[in-house]
Coordinates of C-alpha atoms in Angstrom, one line a residue:
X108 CA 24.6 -41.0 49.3
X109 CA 23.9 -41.8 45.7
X110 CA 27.3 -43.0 43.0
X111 CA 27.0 -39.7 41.5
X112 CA 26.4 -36.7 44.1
X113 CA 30.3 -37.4 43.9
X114 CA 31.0 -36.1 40.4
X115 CA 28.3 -33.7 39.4
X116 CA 28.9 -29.9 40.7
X117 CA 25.4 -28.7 41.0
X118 CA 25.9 -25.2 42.6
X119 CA 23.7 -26.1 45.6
X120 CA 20.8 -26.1 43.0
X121 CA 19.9 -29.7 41.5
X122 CA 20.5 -32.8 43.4
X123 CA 21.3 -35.8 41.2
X124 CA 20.5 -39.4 41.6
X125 CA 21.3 -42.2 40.5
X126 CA 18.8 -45.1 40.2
X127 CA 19.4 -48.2 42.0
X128 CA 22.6 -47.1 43.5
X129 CA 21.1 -45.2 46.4
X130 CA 21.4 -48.1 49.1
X131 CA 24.8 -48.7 48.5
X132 CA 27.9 -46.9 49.8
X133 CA 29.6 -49.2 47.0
X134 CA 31.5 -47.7 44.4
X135 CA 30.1 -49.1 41.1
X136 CA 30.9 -49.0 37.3
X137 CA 31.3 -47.6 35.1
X138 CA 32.5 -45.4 37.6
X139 CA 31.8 -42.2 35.4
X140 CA 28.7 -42.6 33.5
X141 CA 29.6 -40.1 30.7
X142 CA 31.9 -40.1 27.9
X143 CA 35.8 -40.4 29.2
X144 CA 37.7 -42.3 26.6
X145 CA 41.4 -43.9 26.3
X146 CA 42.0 -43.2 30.0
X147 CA 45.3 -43.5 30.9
X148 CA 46.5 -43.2 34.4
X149 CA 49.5 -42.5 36.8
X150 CA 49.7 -42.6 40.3
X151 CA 52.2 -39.9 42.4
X152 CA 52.3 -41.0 46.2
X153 CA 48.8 -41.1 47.3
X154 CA 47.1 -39.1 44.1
X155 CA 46.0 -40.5 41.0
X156 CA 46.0 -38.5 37.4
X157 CA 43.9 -39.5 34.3
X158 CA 44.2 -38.1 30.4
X159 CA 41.6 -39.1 28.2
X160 CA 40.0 -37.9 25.0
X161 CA 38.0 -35.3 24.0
X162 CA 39.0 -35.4 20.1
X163 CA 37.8 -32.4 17.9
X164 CA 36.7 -30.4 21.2
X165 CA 38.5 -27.3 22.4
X166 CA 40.3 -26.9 25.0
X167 CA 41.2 -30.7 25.0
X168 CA 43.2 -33.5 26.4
X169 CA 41.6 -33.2 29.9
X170 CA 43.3 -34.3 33.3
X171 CA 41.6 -35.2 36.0
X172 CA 42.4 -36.2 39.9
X173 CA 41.5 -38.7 42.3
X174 CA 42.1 -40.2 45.5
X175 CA 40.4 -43.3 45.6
X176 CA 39.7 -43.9 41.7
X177 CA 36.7 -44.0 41.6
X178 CA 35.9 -39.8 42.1
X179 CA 37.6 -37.7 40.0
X180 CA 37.4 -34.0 39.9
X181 CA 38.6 -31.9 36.6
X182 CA 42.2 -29.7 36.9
X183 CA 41.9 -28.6 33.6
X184 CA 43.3 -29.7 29.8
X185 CA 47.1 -29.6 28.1
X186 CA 45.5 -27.7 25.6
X187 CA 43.7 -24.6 24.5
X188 CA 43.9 -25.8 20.8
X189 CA 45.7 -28.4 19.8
X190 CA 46.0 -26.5 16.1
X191 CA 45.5 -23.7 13.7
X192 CA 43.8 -25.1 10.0
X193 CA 40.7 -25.7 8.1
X194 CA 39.7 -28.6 10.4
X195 CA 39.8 -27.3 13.5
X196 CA 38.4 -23.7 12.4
X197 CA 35.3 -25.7 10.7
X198 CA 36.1 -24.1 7.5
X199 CA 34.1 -25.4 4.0
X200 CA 33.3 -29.1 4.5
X201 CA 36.1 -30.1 6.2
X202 CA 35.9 -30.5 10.2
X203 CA 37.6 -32.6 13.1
X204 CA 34.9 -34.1 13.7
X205 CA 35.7 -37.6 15.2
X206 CA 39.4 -36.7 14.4
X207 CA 41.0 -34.5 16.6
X208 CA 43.8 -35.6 19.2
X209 CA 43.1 -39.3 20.2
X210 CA 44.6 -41.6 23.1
X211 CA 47.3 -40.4 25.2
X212 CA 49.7 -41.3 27.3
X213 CA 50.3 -39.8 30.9
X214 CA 53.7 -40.1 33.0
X215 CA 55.8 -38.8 35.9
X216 CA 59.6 -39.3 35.2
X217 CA 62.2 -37.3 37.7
X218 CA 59.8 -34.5 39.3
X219 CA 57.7 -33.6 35.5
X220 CA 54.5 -35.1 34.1
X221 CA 54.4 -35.8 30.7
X222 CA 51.0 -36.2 28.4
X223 CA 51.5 -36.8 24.9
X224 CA 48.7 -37.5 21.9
X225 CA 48.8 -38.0 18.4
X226 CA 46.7 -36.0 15.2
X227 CA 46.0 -36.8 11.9
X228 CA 44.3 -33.6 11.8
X229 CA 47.2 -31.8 12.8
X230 CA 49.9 -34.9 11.2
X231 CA 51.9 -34.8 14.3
X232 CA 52.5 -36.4 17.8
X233 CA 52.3 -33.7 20.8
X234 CA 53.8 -34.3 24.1
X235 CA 52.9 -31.7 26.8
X236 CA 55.2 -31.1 30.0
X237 CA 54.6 -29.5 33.5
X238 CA 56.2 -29.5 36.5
X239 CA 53.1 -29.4 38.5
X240 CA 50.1 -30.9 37.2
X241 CA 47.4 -29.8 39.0
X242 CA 48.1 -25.7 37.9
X243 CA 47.7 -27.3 34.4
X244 CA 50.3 -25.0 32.5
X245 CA 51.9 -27.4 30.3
X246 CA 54.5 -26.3 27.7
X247 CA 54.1 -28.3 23.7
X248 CA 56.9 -30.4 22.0
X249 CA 55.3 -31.3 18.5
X250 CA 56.8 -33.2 15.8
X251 CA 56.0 -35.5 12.7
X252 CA 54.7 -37.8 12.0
X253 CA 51.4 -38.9 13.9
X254 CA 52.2 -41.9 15.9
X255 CA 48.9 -44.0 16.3
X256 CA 47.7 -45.1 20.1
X257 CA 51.4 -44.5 21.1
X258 CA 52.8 -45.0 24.9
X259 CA 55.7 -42.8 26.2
X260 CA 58.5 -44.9 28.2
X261 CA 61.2 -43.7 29.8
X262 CA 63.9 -46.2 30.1
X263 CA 66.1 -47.2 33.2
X264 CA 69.1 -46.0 31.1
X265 CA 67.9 -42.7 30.2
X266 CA 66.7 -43.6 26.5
X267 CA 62.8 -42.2 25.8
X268 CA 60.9 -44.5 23.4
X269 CA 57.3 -44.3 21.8
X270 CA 55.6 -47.9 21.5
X271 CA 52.7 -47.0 18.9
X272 CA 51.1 -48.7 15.9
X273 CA 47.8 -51.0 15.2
X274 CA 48.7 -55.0 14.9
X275 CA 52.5 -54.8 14.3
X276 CA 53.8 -52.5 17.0
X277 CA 56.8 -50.6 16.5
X278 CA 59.1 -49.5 19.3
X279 CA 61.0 -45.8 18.1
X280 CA 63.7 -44.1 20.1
X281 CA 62.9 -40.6 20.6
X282 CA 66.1 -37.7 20.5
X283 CA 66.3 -36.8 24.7
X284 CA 64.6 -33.6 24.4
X285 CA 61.8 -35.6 22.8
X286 CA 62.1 -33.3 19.7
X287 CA 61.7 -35.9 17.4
X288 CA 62.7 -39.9 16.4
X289 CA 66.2 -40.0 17.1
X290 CA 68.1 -40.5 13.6
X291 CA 69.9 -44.0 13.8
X292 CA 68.2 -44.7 16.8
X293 CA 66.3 -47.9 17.5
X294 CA 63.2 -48.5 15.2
X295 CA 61.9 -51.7 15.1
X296 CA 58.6 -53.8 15.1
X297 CA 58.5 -55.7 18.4
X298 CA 55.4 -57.0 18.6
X299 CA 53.8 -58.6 15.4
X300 CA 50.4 -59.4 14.7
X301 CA 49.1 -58.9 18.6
X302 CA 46.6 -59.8 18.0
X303 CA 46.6 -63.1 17.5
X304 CA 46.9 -64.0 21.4
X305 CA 43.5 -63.8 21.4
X306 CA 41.8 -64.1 17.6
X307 CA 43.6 -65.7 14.3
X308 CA 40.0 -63.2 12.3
X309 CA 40.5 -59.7 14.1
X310 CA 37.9 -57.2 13.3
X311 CA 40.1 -55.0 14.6
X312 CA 43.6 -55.3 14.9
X313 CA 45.7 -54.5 18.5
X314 CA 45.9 -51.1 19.2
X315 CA 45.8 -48.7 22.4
X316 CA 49.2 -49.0 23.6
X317 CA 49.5 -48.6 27.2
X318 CA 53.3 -49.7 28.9
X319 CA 54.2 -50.4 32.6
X320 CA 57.1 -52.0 34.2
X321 CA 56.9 -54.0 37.3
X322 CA 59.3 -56.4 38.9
X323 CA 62.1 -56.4 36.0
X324 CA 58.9 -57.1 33.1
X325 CA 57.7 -54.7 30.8
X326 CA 53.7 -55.5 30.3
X327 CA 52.1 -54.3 27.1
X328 CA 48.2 -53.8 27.3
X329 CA 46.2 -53.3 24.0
X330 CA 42.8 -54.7 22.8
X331 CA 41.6 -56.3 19.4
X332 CA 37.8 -57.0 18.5
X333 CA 37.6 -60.5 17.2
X334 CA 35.4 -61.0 14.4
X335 CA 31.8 -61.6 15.5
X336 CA 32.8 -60.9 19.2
X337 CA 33.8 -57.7 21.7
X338 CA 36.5 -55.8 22.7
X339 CA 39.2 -57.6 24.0
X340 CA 41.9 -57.5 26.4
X341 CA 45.4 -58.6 25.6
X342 CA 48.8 -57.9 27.2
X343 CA 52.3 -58.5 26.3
X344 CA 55.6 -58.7 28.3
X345 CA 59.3 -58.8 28.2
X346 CA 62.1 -58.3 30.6
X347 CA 63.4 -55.8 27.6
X348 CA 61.4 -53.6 25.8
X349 CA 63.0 -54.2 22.7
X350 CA 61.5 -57.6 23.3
X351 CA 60.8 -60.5 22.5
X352 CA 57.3 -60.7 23.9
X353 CA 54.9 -63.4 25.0
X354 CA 51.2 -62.6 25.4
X355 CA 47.9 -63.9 26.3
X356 CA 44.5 -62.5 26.7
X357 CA 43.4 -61.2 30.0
X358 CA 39.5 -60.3 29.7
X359 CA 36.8 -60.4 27.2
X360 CA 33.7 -59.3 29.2
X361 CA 31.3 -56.7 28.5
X362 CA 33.6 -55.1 25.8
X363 CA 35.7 -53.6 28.9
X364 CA 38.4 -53.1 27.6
X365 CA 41.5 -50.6 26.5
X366 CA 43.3 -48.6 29.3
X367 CA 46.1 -49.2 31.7
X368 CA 47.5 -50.9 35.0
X369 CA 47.9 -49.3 38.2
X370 CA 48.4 -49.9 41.8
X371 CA 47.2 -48.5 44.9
X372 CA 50.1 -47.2 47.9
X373 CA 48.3 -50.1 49.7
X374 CA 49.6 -52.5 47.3
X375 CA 46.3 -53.3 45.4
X376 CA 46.1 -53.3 41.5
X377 CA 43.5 -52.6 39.2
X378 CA 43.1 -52.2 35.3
X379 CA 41.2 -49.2 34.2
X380 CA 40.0 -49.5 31.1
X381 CA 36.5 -48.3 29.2
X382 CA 33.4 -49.6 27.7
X383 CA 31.4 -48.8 24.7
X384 CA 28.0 -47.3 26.8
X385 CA 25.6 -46.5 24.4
X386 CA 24.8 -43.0 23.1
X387 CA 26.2 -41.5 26.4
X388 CA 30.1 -42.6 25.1
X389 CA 32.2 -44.7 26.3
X390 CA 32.9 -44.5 30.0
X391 CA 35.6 -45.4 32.3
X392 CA 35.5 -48.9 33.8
X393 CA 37.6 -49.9 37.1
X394 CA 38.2 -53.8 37.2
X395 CA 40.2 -55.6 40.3
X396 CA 43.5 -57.0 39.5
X397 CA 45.6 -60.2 41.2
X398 CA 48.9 -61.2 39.6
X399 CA 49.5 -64.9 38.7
X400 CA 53.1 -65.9 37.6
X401 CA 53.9 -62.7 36.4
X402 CA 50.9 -62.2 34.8
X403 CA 48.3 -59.9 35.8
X404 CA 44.7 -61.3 35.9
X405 CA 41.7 -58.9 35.2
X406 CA 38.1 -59.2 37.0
X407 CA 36.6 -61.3 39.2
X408 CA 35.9 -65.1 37.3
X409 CA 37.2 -63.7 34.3
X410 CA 34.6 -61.0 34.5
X411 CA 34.5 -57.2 34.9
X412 CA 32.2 -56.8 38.0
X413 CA 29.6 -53.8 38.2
X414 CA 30.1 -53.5 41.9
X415 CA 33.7 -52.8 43.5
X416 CA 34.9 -53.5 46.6
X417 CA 35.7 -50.1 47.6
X418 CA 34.2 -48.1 49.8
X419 CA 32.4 -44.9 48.2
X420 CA 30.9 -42.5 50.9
X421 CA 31.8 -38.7 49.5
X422 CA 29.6 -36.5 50.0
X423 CA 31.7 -33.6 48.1
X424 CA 31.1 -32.5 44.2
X425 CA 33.5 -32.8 41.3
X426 CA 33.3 -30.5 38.0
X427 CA 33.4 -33.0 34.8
X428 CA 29.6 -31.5 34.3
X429 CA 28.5 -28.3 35.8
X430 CA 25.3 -25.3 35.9
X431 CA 26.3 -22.6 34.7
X432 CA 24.6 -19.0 35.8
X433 CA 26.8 -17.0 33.5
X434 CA 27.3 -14.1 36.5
X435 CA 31.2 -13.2 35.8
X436 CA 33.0 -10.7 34.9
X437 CA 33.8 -10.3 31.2
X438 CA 37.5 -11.9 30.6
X439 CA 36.6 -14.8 33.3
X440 CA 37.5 -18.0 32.3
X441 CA 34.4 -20.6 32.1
X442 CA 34.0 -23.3 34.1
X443 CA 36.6 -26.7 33.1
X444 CA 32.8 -29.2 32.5
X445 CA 32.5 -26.5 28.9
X446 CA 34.4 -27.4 25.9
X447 CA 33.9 -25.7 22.4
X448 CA 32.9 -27.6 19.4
X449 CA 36.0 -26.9 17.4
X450 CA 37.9 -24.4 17.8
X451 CA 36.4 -20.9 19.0
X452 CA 36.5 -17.5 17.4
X453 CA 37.1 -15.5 20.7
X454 CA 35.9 -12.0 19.8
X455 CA 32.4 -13.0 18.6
X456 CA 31.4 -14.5 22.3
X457 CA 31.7 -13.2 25.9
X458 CA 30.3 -13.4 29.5
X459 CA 30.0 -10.1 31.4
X460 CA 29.2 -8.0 28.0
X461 CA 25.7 -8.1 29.1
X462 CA 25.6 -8.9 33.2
X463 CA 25.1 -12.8 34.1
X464 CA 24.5 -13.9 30.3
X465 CA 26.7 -15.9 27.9
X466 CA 26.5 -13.7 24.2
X467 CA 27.0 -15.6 21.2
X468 CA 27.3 -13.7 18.2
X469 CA 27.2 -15.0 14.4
X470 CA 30.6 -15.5 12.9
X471 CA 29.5 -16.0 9.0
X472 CA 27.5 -17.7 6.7
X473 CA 26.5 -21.6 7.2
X474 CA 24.7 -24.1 5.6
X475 CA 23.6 -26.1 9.2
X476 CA 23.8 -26.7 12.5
X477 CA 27.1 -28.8 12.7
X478 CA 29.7 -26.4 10.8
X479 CA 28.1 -23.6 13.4
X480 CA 31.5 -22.2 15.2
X481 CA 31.2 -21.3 19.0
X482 CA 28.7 -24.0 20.0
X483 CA 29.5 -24.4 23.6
X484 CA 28.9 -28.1 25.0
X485 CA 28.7 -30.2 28.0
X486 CA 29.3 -33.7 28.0
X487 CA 25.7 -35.6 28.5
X488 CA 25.5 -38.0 31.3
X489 CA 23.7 -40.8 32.6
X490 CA 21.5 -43.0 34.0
X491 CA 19.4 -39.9 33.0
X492 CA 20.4 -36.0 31.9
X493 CA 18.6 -32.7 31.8
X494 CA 20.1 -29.5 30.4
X495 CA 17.8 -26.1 31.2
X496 CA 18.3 -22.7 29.9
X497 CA 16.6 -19.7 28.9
X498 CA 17.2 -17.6 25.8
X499 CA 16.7 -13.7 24.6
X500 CA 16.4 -13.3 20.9
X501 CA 15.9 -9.7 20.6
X502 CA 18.8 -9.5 18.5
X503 CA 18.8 -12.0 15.7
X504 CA 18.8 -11.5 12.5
X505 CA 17.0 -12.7 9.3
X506 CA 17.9 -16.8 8.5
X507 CA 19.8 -16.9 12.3
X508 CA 18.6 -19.9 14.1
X509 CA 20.0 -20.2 18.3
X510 CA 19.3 -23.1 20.8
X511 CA 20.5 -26.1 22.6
X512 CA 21.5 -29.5 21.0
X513 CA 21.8 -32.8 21.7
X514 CA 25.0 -33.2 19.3
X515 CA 26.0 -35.7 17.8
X516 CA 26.4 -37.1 13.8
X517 CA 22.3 -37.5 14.8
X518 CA 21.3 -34.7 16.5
X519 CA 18.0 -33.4 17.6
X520 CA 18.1 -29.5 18.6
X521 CA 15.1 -27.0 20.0
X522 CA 15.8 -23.1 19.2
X523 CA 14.5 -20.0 17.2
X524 CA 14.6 -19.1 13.8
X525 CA 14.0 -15.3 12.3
X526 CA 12.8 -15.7 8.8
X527 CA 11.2 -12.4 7.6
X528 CA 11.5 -10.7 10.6
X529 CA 8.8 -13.6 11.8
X530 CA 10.6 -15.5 14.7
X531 CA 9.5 -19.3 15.5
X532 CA 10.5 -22.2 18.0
X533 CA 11.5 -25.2 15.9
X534 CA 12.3 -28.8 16.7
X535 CA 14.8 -30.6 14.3
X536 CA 16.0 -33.6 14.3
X537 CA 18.7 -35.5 11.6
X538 CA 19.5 -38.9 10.8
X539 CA 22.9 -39.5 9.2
X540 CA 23.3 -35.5 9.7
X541 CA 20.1 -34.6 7.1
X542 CA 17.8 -32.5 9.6
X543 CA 14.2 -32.5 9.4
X544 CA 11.7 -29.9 10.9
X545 CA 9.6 -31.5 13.0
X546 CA 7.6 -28.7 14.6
X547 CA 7.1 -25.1 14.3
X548 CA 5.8 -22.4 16.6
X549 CA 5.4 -19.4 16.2
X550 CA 7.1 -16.9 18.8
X551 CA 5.7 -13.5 19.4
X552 CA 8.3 -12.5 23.1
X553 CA 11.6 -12.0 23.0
X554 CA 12.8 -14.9 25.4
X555 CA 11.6 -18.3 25.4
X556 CA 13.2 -21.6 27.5
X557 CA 14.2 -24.8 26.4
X558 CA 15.0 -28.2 27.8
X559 CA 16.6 -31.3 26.6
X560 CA 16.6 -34.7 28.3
X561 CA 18.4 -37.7 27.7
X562 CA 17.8 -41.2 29.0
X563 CA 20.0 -43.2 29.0
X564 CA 19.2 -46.2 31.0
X565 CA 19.3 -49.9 29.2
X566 CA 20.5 -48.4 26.3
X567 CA 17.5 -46.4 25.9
X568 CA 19.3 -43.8 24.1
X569 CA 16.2 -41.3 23.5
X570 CA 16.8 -37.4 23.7
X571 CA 13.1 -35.4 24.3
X572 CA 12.8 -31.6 23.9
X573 CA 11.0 -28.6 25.5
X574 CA 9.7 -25.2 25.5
X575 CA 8.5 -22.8 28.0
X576 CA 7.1 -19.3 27.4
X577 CA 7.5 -18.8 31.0
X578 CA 9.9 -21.0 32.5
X579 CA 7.2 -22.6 34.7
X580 CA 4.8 -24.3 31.9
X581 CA 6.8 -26.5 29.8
X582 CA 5.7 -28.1 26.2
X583 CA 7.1 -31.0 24.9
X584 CA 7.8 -30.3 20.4
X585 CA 8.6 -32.5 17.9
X586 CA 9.2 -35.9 18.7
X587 CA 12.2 -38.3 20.4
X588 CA 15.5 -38.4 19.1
X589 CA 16.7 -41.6 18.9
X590 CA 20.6 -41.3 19.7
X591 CA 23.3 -43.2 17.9
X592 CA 26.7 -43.2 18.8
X593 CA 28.5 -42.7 15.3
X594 CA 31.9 -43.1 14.5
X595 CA 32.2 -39.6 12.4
X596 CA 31.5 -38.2 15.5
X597 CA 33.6 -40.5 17.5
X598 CA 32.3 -39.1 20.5
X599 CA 29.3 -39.5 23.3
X600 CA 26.3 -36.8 23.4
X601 CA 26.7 -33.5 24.4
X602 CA 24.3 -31.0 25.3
X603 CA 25.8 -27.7 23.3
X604 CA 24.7 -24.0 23.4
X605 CA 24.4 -22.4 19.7
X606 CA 23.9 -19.5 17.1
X607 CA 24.8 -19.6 13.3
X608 CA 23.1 -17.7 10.5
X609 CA 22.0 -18.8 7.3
X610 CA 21.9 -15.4 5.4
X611 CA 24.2 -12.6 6.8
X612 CA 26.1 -11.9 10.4
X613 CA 25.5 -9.4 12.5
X614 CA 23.0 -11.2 15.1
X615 CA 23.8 -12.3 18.6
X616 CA 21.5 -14.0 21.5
X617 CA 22.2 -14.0 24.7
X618 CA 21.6 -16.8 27.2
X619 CA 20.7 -16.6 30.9
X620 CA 21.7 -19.7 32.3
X621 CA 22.5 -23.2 31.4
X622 CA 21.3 -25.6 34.5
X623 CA 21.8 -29.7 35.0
X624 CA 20.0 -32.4 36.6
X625 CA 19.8 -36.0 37.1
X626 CA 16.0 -36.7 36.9
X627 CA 12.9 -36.3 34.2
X628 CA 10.5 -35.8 36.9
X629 CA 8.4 -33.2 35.9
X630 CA 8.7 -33.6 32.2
X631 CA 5.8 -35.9 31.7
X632 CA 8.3 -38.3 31.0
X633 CA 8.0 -41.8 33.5
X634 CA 11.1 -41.3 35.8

């Protein structure tokens, strides 16, 4: 059984494999190869949750479930839209991209889970609570102002706090509906400088609060990025959380770092944190744990190992990424793996309008491919991706353009454009977000297919596109898009459905299907 027949839900159709990883029934990191940021983890008797980011993507904040940590399948996201303003809607030259909601904090505190983020794009800090997590119907509490990498703690005595801030990090006393910081209530810097347990010349300074008390102590995990060097691990504690607070570093390996602490019913503890993984994002990391006078210890040697000593034999799939045959019923909701590129405009799309199709229909008037609204993605994933899907273009109009992307600040994209009632398959590709035609064909049917795949292995990072006239003969066009992870983007690749018009609305395409594998076999492409 391959590491990731366990998180990819294939429909019966594609059978994913991960190379190198077959042999073992081992679980190995990172133990999601795809783009799950900030993680932040609880664990409720024998079930784990995990928040993480998803930024300027809609719905967001996604939770996820697992029972050994190391497979974790999707319940759904806190929100459908984390706001309502120029940003978020796409509007002029302003977007979210790379903005959005950033890391949260998840907890369980007398029979309610609590997630809460922060927003400069919306200037606030949100805090969603449920009852029962896994139905995913969480009710908002928002208030100002936005409080940076922030970690929720509920007190022995009652009394809510946020710990939030970058270097200097300042302890705030929430009022106990958590409407808002309490007036006259405690508000102090506890932590100063945090950095400096590990680097006197930070590149970055300590942020990604993430709190947990254990045996009387209240521990403090954050990272830093020394100048010259990698993201580090540091970790702070106090038998008060109002301090005062000794720290040390705990791991600088890899650049594995930023997350939280958590223990297994067994009595086992591990750190899961994240790494910066190349174009594909920055994936989730599990990394043993032993405690040492009070002090937890990360890795094995001081080092974050690939393979883990637990045992990793599911043969059952999980929905972080998923094919898609668009055969429901108009009103339906879409599978959790699809998140819209900002947020959507809900009467200009649908499934079931035309049987077993996804219809996306122009919304207004754009200058290129990354202010398009209604682009549908998927995340990317590795050691290799391939996204499938078929097409009809009937119905565009004049200066539309409709395909599937590799998105990203860099992107790379194979579609149609309409220009004088002419229609032709391009290939573009952008650097720094400046596209570039790099092939044109013309197109005399109404359908056409494309694929996109991604490799990711040893930071290979290329994207290569496809056409087929009949499904069966593909075509590579253009040439490789070399992907960048980008901080305006903020985010890993994702493969994305879209339609946007240059010249007037009116048009819509309709796609057939949208299918995923793990292989380039078959591409032309040495596998």
């Amino acid at each position: 059984m391959t590491r990731y027949n366990t998180f990819f839900q294939l429909f019966g159709l594609l059978s994913l494999c991960a190379a190198g990883f077959a042999s073992s029934e081992k679980a190995t990191n990172p133990f999601i190869w795809a783009d799950v940021p900030d993680v932040a983890v609880i664990r409720v008797d024998d079930t784990y949750y995990m928040s993480s980011t998803t930024m300027h993507m809609s719905p967001g904040l996604p939770i996820m479930k697992s029972k050994d940590l190391v497979n974790w399948e999707l319940l759904g996201y806190a929100y459908d839209t984390l706001a309502d303003n120029e940003a978020l809607r796409l509007e002029t030259e302003r977007s979210a991209y790379g903005r959005g909601s950033w890391a949260s904090s998840l907890r369980y505190h007398e029979g309610k889970f609590y997630v809460s983020t922060f927003s400069d794009t919306s200037g606030r800090t949100h805090i969603y609570v449920t009852d029962d997590i896994e139905k995913c119907e969480w009710e908002e509490i928002s208030f100002e102002p936005s409080l940076h990498d922030h970690s929720l703690v509920f007190d022995d005595d009652g009394t809510v706090y946020l710990l939030y801030g970058g270097g200097n990090l300042r302890l705030v006393e929430l009022e106990e509906d958590l409407s808002g910081i309490k007036e006259g209530g405690f508000n102090e810097v506890v932590i100063e400088h945090a950095e400096k347990v590990a680097t006197d010349n930070a590149m970055l300074h300590a942020e990604g609060t993430q709190v947990l008390k254990k045996d009387g102590w209240y521990y403090v995990m954050n990272i830093c990025w020394p100048q010259g060097g990698m993201r580090t691990q540091i970790v702070h504690r106090s038998k008060s959380i109002k301090g005062p607070y000794e720290g040390r570093m705990v791991l600088q390996d890899k650049g594995v770092a930023q997350g939280c602490l958590i223990d297994t019913p067994e009595g086992e503890w591990y750190a899961v944190l994240f790494q910066d993984n190349g174009a594909v994002g920055r994936s989730p990391w599990l990394v043993p744990v032993t405690w040492e006078d009070g002090w937890p210890v990360l890795g094995e040697d001081g080092k974050a190992p690939m393979v883990l000593d637990i045992e990793d034999t599911e043969d059952g799939f999980s929905n972080i990424v998923s094919s898609d045959e668009f055969n429901r019923g108009s009103g339906e909701a879409l599978p959790l793996a699809w998140q819209w590129n900002h947020n959507p405009v809900n009467d200009k799309w649908s499934i079931g309008e035309r049987r077993g199709h996804l219809r996306l229909e122009t919304v207004r008037v754009d200058d290129d491919v990354l202010h398009a609204r209604n682009m549908l993605t998927q995340r990317t994933f590795g050691p290799v991706s391939v996204a499938e899907t078929k097409l009809d273009v009937l119905k565009m109009e004049n200066g539309d353009t409709a395909g599937m992307i590799a998105l990203q600040q860099d992107y790379g994209y194979v579609g149609v454009v309409q220009e004088s009632g002419q229609r032709s398959v391009v290939m573009v590709r952008a650097h720094d977000g400046e596209p570039e035609v790099l092939a044109t064909i013309p197109l005399k049917q109404k359908s056409v297919y494309f694929r996109i795949g991604c490799d990711f292995r040893e930071r290979t990072d290329e994207a290569y596109f496809f056409y087929s006239l009949d499904g069966q003969s593909w075509e590579r066009i253009g040439e490789a898009l070399q992907m960048r992870y980008t901080l305006p983007h903020f985010m890993g690749y994702r493969f994305g459905l879209f339609n946007w018009a240059s010249e007037e609305v009116g048009g819509y395409v309709d796609f057939d299907y949208y299918r995923i594998s793990g292989e380039l076999s078959g591409l032309g492409l040495e596998n």
